[in-house]
Amino acid sequence: KIRLRELAYLNRGLTIQLIDRREEPARDESFHYEGGIVQFVESLNKNKETVFPEVIYFDESYENGEVEIAMQYNDSYSETIFAFANNINTEEGGTHLDGFKASLTKIINDYGTKAGILKGSEKLSGEDVREGLTAVISVKLAEPQFEGQTKTKLGNSSMRQAVAKGVTEGFGTYLEEH
């Protein structure tokens, strides 16, 4: 049930129906999320006080794949980041998650310096930048290379740059506009 819900979130507009007729009455559940990963983040934050009312969303298509990211800050101290490659939960992370974290930290530090919030050589750490962050990163690529014992870590180096570029353009634009 959890996996079907996850797949429906990751594939915006797709309806997945589970019908179990082994018992009476038959179990019939349907999963459909028109908002995709934006709704996924909203669901993850539903019992939390969010810092910004809307989920920040951006997607980019590249020669080597697609990047889709939804993120929202809340008032908690922990980070909740889910990373997927071709709808597979990459629990051990990988290049797409590395690109996201590095780019997010750089953008916020650059923006803080430019806006005069950070003075001189002051910099926020990656942990500081991700505190209270809920994010879903979904990448789609033609030939994923999975690493690790359980094959739940993405190894394609091209996705590090693709995600970093997506975050730089998408989140950078968001910061400039808001």
Coordinates of N, CA and C in Angstrom, one line a residue:
K1 N 0.8 -1.2 0.0 CA 0.0 0.0 0.0 C 0.9 1.3 0.0
I2 N 1.9 1.3 0.8 CA 2.8 2.4 0.9 C 3.5 2.6 -0.4
R3 N 4.0 1.5 -1.0 CA 4.7 1.6 -2.3 C 3.8 2.1 -3.4
L4 N 2.5 1.7 -3.4 CA 1.6 2.1 -4.5 C 1.3 3.6 -4.3
R5 N 1.1 4.1 -3.1 CA 0.9 5.5 -2.8 C 2.1 6.3 -3.3
E6 N 3.3 5.8 -3.0 CA 4.6 6.4 -3.5 C 4.6 6.5 -5.0
L7 N 4.3 5.4 -5.7 CA 4.3 5.4 -7.1 C 3.3 6.4 -7.7
A8 N 2.2 6.5 -7.1 CA 1.2 7.5 -7.6 C 1.7 8.9 -7.4
Y9 N 2.3 9.2 -6.3 CA 2.9 10.5 -6.1 C 4.0 10.8 -7.1
L10 N 4.8 9.9 -7.4 CA 6.0 10.1 -8.3 C 5.6 10.2 -9.8
N11 N 4.4 9.7 -10.1 CA 3.9 9.8 -11.5 C 2.6 10.6 -11.5
R12 N 2.7 11.9 -11.4 CA 1.6 12.8 -11.4 C 0.5 12.4 -12.4
G13 N -0.7 12.3 -11.9 CA -1.9 12.1 -12.8 C -2.2 10.6 -13.0
L14 N -1.3 9.7 -12.6 CA -1.5 8.3 -12.7 C -2.4 7.8 -11.6
T15 N -3.3 6.9 -12.0 CA -4.2 6.3 -11.0 C -3.8 4.8 -10.9
I16 N -3.6 4.4 -9.6 CA -3.2 3.0 -9.3 C -4.3 2.5 -8.5
Q17 N -4.9 1.4 -8.9 CA -6.0 0.8 -8.1 C -5.6 -0.6 -7.6
L18 N -5.9 -0.8 -6.3 CA -5.6 -2.1 -5.7 C -6.9 -2.7 -5.3
I19 N -7.2 -3.9 -5.9 CA -8.4 -4.6 -5.6 C -8.0 -6.0 -5.0
D20 N -8.4 -6.3 -3.8 CA -8.1 -7.6 -3.2 C -9.4 -8.3 -2.9
R21 N -9.6 -9.3 -3.7 CA -10.9 -10.1 -3.6 C -10.8 -11.4 -2.8
R22 N -9.7 -11.5 -2.1 CA -9.4 -12.8 -1.4 C -10.4 -12.9 -0.2
E23 N -10.9 -11.8 0.3 CA -11.8 -11.8 1.5 C -13.0 -11.0 1.1
E24 N -14.1 -11.2 1.8 CA -15.3 -10.5 1.7 C -15.4 -9.5 2.9
P25 N -15.7 -8.3 2.7 CA -15.9 -7.6 1.4 C -14.5 -7.4 0.8
A26 N -14.5 -7.3 -0.5 CA -13.3 -7.0 -1.3 C -12.7 -5.7 -0.9
R27 N -11.4 -5.6 -0.8 CA -10.7 -4.3 -0.5 C -10.4 -3.6 -1.8
D28 N -10.8 -2.4 -1.9 CA -10.6 -1.6 -3.2 C -10.1 -0.2 -2.8
E29 N -8.8 0.0 -3.1 CA -8.2 1.3 -2.9 C -7.7 1.9 -4.1
S30 N -7.8 3.2 -4.2 CA -7.3 3.9 -5.4 C -6.3 5.0 -5.0
F31 N -5.2 5.1 -5.7 CA -4.2 6.1 -5.4 C -4.1 7.0 -6.6
H32 N -4.3 8.3 -6.5 CA -4.2 9.3 -7.6 C -3.8 10.6 -7.0
Y33 N -2.7 11.2 -7.5 CA -2.3 12.5 -7.0 C -2.0 13.4 -8.2
E34 N -2.9 14.3 -8.5 CA -2.8 15.2 -9.6 C -1.6 16.1 -9.4
G35 N -1.3 16.4 -8.1 CA -0.2 17.3 -7.7 C 1.2 16.6 -7.7
G36 N 1.2 15.3 -7.8 CA 2.5 14.6 -7.8 C 3.3 14.8 -6.5
I37 N 4.6 15.1 -6.7 CA 5.5 15.1 -5.5 C 5.2 16.4 -4.7
V38 N 4.5 17.4 -5.2 CA 4.1 18.5 -4.4 C 3.1 18.0 -3.3
Q39 N 2.2 17.2 -3.7 CA 1.3 16.6 -2.7 C 2.0 15.7 -1.8
F40 N 3.0 15.0 -2.3 CA 3.8 14.1 -1.4 C 4.5 15.0 -0.3
V41 N 5.1 16.1 -0.6 CA 5.7 16.9 0.4 C 4.6 17.5 1.3
E42 N 3.4 17.9 0.8 CA 2.3 18.4 1.6 C 1.9 17.3 2.6
S43 N 1.8 16.1 2.2 CA 1.5 15.0 3.0 C 2.5 14.7 4.1
L44 N 3.8 14.8 3.8 CA 4.8 14.6 4.8 C 4.8 15.7 5.8
N45 N 4.4 16.9 5.4 CA 4.4 18.1 6.3 C 3.0 18.4 7.0
K46 N 2.0 17.5 6.8 CA 0.6 17.8 7.2 C 0.5 18.0 8.7
N47 N 1.3 17.5 9.5 CA 1.2 17.7 11.0 C 2.3 18.6 11.5
K48 N 2.9 19.4 10.6 CA 3.9 20.3 11.0 C 3.6 21.7 10.6
E49 N 4.2 22.7 11.3 CA 4.0 24.1 11.0 C 5.0 24.4 9.9
T50 N 4.5 24.8 8.8 CA 5.4 25.1 7.7 C 5.9 26.6 7.7
V51 N 7.1 26.9 7.2 CA 7.6 28.2 7.3 C 7.1 29.0 6.1
F52 N 6.9 28.4 4.9 CA 6.3 29.1 3.8 C 5.0 28.3 3.5
P53 N 4.0 29.0 3.1 CA 2.7 28.3 2.8 C 2.7 27.3 1.6
E54 N 3.5 27.6 0.6 CA 3.4 26.8 -0.6 C 4.7 25.9 -0.7
V55 N 4.5 24.8 -1.4 CA 5.7 23.9 -1.6 C 6.4 24.5 -2.8
I56 N 7.7 24.6 -2.7 CA 8.6 25.0 -3.8 C 8.8 23.9 -4.8
Y57 N 8.5 24.1 -6.0 CA 8.5 23.0 -7.0 C 9.2 23.5 -8.3
F58 N 10.1 22.6 -8.8 CA 10.7 22.9 -10.1 C 11.0 21.6 -10.8
D59 N 11.0 21.6 -12.1 CA 11.5 20.4 -12.9 C 12.2 20.9 -14.1
E60 N 13.1 20.1 -14.5 CA 14.0 20.4 -15.6 C 14.2 19.1 -16.4
S61 N 14.2 19.2 -17.8 CA 14.6 18.1 -18.6 C 15.9 18.4 -19.2
Y62 N 16.8 17.4 -19.2 CA 18.1 17.5 -19.8 C 18.3 16.4 -20.8
E63 N 19.4 16.5 -21.5 CA 19.8 15.5 -22.5 C 19.8 14.1 -21.9
N64 N 20.3 14.0 -20.7 CA 20.5 12.7 -20.0 C 19.5 12.3 -19.0
G65 N 18.4 13.1 -18.9 CA 17.3 12.8 -18.0 C 16.4 13.9 -17.6
E66 N 15.6 13.6 -16.6 CA 14.7 14.6 -16.0 C 14.9 14.7 -14.5
V67 N 14.7 15.9 -14.0 CA 14.9 16.2 -12.6 C 13.6 16.9 -12.1
E68 N 13.0 16.4 -11.0 CA 11.8 17.0 -10.5 C 12.0 17.1 -9.0
I69 N 11.8 18.3 -8.4 CA 12.1 18.5 -7.0 C 10.9 19.3 -6.4
A70 N 10.5 18.8 -5.2 CA 9.5 19.6 -4.4 C 10.1 19.7 -3.0
M71 N 10.0 20.9 -2.4 CA 10.6 21.1 -1.1 C 9.8 22.2 -0.3
Q72 N 9.9 22.0 1.0 CA 9.2 23.0 1.9 C 9.8 22.9 3.2
Y73 N 10.0 24.0 3.8 CA 10.6 24.1 5.2 C 9.5 24.1 6.2
N74 N 9.8 23.4 7.4 CA 8.9 23.4 8.5 C 9.7 23.8 9.7
D75 N 9.0 24.0 10.9 CA 9.6 24.5 12.1 C 10.3 23.4 12.9
S76 N 10.5 22.2 12.3 CA 11.2 21.1 13.1 C 12.7 21.3 12.9
Y77 N 13.4 20.4 13.6 CA 14.9 20.5 13.6 C 15.5 19.4 12.7
S78 N 14.6 18.5 12.2 CA 15.2 17.4 11.4 C 14.9 17.6 9.9
E79 N 15.6 17.0 9.1 CA 15.4 17.0 7.6 C 14.7 15.7 7.2
T80 N 13.9 15.8 6.2 CA 13.2 14.6 5.6 C 13.4 14.7 4.1
I81 N 14.3 13.9 3.6 CA 14.5 14.0 2.2 C 14.4 12.6 1.6
F82 N 13.5 12.5 0.6 CA 13.4 11.2 -0.1 C 13.9 11.4 -1.5
A83 N 14.8 10.5 -2.0 CA 15.4 10.6 -3.3 C 15.0 9.3 -4.1
F84 N 14.6 9.6 -5.3 CA 14.2 8.4 -6.2 C 14.9 8.5 -7.5
A85 N 15.2 7.4 -8.1 CA 15.7 7.3 -9.5 C 14.9 6.3 -10.2
N86 N 14.2 6.8 -11.3 CA 13.3 5.9 -12.0 C 12.3 5.2 -11.1
N87 N 11.7 6.0 -10.2 CA 10.7 5.5 -9.2 C 11.2 4.6 -8.2
I88 N 12.5 4.3 -8.1 CA 13.1 3.5 -7.1 C 13.6 4.3 -6.0
N89 N 13.2 4.0 -4.8 CA 13.7 4.8 -3.6 C 15.1 4.5 -3.3
T90 N 16.0 5.5 -3.5 CA 17.4 5.3 -3.3 C 17.7 5.7 -1.9
E91 N 17.4 4.8 -1.0 CA 17.6 5.0 0.4 C 19.0 5.4 0.8
E92 N 20.0 4.9 0.1 CA 21.4 5.2 0.4 C 21.8 6.5 -0.3
G93 N 20.9 7.1 -1.0 CA 21.3 8.4 -1.6 C 21.9 8.2 -3.0
G94 N 23.0 8.9 -3.2 CA 23.7 8.8 -4.5 C 24.0 10.2 -5.1
T95 N 24.3 10.2 -6.3 CA 24.8 11.4 -7.0 C 23.7 12.5 -7.1
H96 N 22.5 12.1 -7.2 CA 21.4 13.0 -7.3 C 21.2 13.7 -6.0
L97 N 21.3 13.0 -4.9 CA 21.1 13.6 -3.6 C 22.3 14.5 -3.2
D98 N 23.5 14.0 -3.6 CA 24.7 14.8 -3.4 C 24.6 16.2 -4.1
G99 N 24.2 16.1 -5.4 CA 24.0 17.3 -6.2 C 23.0 18.3 -5.5
F100 N 21.9 17.7 -5.0 CA 20.9 18.5 -4.4 C 21.4 19.2 -3.1
K101 N 22.1 18.5 -2.2 CA 22.6 19.0 -1.0 C 23.6 20.1 -1.2
A102 N 24.6 19.8 -2.1 CA 25.7 20.8 -2.4 C 25.1 22.1 -3.0
S103 N 24.3 21.9 -4.0 CA 23.7 23.1 -4.6 C 22.8 23.9 -3.7
L104 N 22.0 23.3 -2.9 CA 21.1 24.0 -2.0 C 21.9 24.8 -1.0
T105 N 23.0 24.2 -0.5 CA 23.9 24.9 0.5 C 24.5 26.1 -0.2
K106 N 25.0 25.9 -1.4 CA 25.7 27.0 -2.1 C 24.7 28.2 -2.5
I107 N 23.5 27.8 -2.9 CA 22.6 28.9 -3.3 C 22.2 29.7 -2.1
I108 N 21.9 29.0 -1.0 CA 21.4 29.8 0.2 C 22.6 30.6 0.7
N109 N 23.8 30.1 0.7 CA 25.0 30.9 1.2 C 25.2 32.1 0.2
D110 N 25.1 31.9 -1.1 CA 25.3 33.0 -2.0 C 24.2 34.0 -1.9
Y111 N 23.0 33.6 -1.7 CA 21.9 34.5 -1.5 C 22.0 35.3 -0.2
G112 N 22.4 34.6 0.9 CA 22.6 35.2 2.2 C 23.7 36.3 2.1
T113 N 24.7 36.0 1.4 CA 25.8 37.0 1.2 C 25.4 38.2 0.4
K114 N 24.7 37.9 -0.7 CA 24.2 38.9 -1.6 C 23.2 39.9 -0.9
A115 N 22.3 39.3 -0.1 CA 21.3 40.0 0.6 C 21.8 40.7 1.8
G116 N 23.0 40.5 2.2 CA 23.6 41.1 3.4 C 23.2 40.4 4.7
I117 N 22.7 39.2 4.6 CA 22.3 38.5 5.8 C 23.5 37.8 6.4
L118 N 24.4 37.3 5.5 CA 25.6 36.7 6.0 C 26.7 37.7 5.8
K119 N 27.5 38.0 6.7 CA 28.6 39.0 6.7 C 30.0 38.4 6.5
G120 N 30.8 39.0 5.6 CA 32.2 38.5 5.4 C 32.3 37.1 5.0
S121 N 33.0 36.3 5.7 CA 33.2 34.9 5.3 C 32.2 34.0 6.1
E122 N 31.2 34.5 6.7 CA 30.2 33.7 7.3 C 29.5 32.8 6.3
K123 N 29.4 31.5 6.7 CA 28.8 30.5 5.8 C 27.9 29.6 6.7
L124 N 26.8 29.2 6.1 CA 26.0 28.2 6.8 C 26.4 26.8 6.3
S125 N 26.4 25.9 7.3 CA 26.7 24.5 6.9 C 25.6 23.8 6.2
G126 N 25.8 22.7 5.6 CA 24.8 21.9 4.9 C 23.7 21.5 5.9
E127 N 24.1 21.1 7.1 CA 23.1 20.7 8.1 C 22.2 21.9 8.5
D128 N 22.8 23.1 8.6 CA 22.0 24.3 8.9 C 21.0 24.6 7.9
V129 N 21.4 24.5 6.6 CA 20.6 24.8 5.5 C 19.4 23.8 5.3
R130 N 19.7 22.5 5.7 CA 18.6 21.5 5.6 C 17.8 21.3 6.8
E131 N 18.0 22.0 7.9 CA 17.3 21.9 9.1 C 15.8 22.3 8.8
G132 N 14.9 21.4 9.1 CA 13.5 21.6 8.9 C 13.0 21.4 7.5
L133 N 13.9 20.9 6.6 CA 13.5 20.8 5.2 C 12.8 19.4 5.0
T134 N 11.8 19.5 4.2 CA 11.1 18.3 3.7 C 11.3 18.4 2.2
A135 N 11.8 17.4 1.5 CA 12.0 17.4 0.1 C 11.9 16.0 -0.5
V136 N 11.4 16.1 -1.8 CA 11.3 14.8 -2.6 C 12.1 15.2 -3.9
I137 N 13.1 14.3 -4.2 CA 13.9 14.5 -5.4 C 13.6 13.3 -6.3
S138 N 13.1 13.5 -7.5 CA 12.9 12.4 -8.4 C 13.6 12.6 -9.7
V139 N 14.4 11.7 -10.1 CA 15.2 11.8 -11.3 C 14.8 10.6 -12.2
K140 N 14.7 10.9 -13.5 CA 14.5 9.8 -14.4 C 15.6 9.8 -15.5
L141 N 16.2 8.7 -15.7 CA 17.3 8.6 -16.6 C 17.3 7.3 -17.4
A142 N 17.9 7.2 -18.6 CA 17.9 6.1 -19.4 C 18.6 4.9 -18.9
E143 N 19.8 5.1 -18.4 CA 20.6 3.9 -17.9 C 21.1 4.2 -16.5
P144 N 20.3 3.9 -15.5 CA 20.7 4.2 -14.1 C 21.8 3.1 -13.7
Q145 N 22.7 3.6 -13.0 CA 23.8 2.7 -12.4 C 23.6 2.8 -10.9
F146 N 23.2 1.6 -10.4 CA 23.0 1.6 -8.9 C 24.2 0.9 -8.3
E147 N 24.5 1.4 -7.1 CA 25.6 0.9 -6.3 C 25.2 0.4 -5.0
G148 N 26.1 -0.1 -4.2 CA 25.8 -0.5 -2.8 C 25.3 -1.9 -2.7
Q149 N 25.3 -2.4 -1.5 CA 24.9 -3.8 -1.2 C 23.5 -4.1 -1.7
T150 N 22.6 -3.1 -1.5 CA 21.2 -3.4 -1.8 C 20.8 -2.7 -3.1
K151 N 21.7 -2.1 -3.8 CA 21.5 -1.4 -5.1 C 20.5 -0.3 -4.9
T152 N 20.6 0.5 -3.8 CA 19.7 1.6 -3.5 C 20.5 2.9 -3.4
K153 N 21.6 3.0 -4.2 CA 22.4 4.2 -4.3 C 22.7 4.5 -5.7
L154 N 22.3 5.7 -6.2 CA 22.5 6.0 -7.6 C 24.0 6.4 -7.8
G155 N 24.6 5.9 -8.9 CA 26.0 6.2 -9.2 C 26.3 7.0 -10.4
N156 N 25.2 7.4 -11.2 CA 25.5 8.2 -12.4 C 26.0 9.6 -12.1
S157 N 27.2 9.8 -12.4 CA 27.8 11.2 -12.1 C 27.1 12.3 -12.9
S158 N 26.5 12.0 -14.0 CA 25.8 13.1 -14.8 C 24.6 13.6 -14.0
M159 N 24.0 12.8 -13.1 CA 22.8 13.3 -12.3 C 23.2 14.3 -11.2
R160 N 24.5 14.2 -10.8 CA 24.9 15.2 -9.8 C 24.8 16.6 -10.4
Q161 N 25.4 16.7 -11.6 CA 25.3 18.0 -12.3 C 23.9 18.4 -12.7
A162 N 23.1 17.5 -13.2 CA 21.8 17.8 -13.6 C 20.9 18.3 -12.5
V163 N 21.0 17.6 -11.3 CA 20.2 18.0 -10.1 C 20.8 19.4 -9.6
A164 N 22.1 19.5 -9.6 CA 22.7 20.8 -9.1 C 22.2 22.0 -10.0
K165 N 22.2 21.7 -11.3 CA 21.7 22.8 -12.3 C 20.2 23.0 -12.1
G166 N 19.5 22.0 -11.9 CA 18.0 22.2 -11.6 C 17.8 23.0 -10.4
V167 N 18.5 22.7 -9.3 CA 18.3 23.4 -8.0 C 18.8 24.9 -8.2
T168 N 19.9 25.0 -8.9 CA 20.4 26.4 -9.1 C 19.4 27.2 -9.8
E169 N 18.9 26.7 -10.9 CA 17.9 27.5 -11.7 C 16.6 27.6 -11.0
G170 N 16.0 26.5 -10.6 CA 14.7 26.5 -10.0 C 14.6 27.2 -8.6
F171 N 15.5 26.8 -7.7 CA 15.4 27.4 -6.4 C 16.0 28.8 -6.4
G172 N 17.0 29.0 -7.2 CA 17.6 30.3 -7.4 C 16.6 31.3 -7.9
T173 N 15.8 30.9 -8.8 CA 14.7 31.8 -9.4 C 13.7 32.1 -8.3
Y174 N 13.3 31.0 -7.5 CA 12.4 31.2 -6.4 C 12.8 32.2 -5.4
L175 N 14.1 32.1 -5.0 CA 14.6 33.1 -4.0 C 14.6 34.5 -4.6
E176 N 14.9 34.7 -5.8 CA 14.9 36.0 -6.5 C 13.5 36.6 -6.5
E177 N 12.5 35.7 -6.8 CA 11.1 36.2 -6.9 C 10.4 36.4 -5.6
H178 N 10.9 35.7 -4.5 CA 10.2 35.7 -3.2 C 11.1 36.3 -2.2

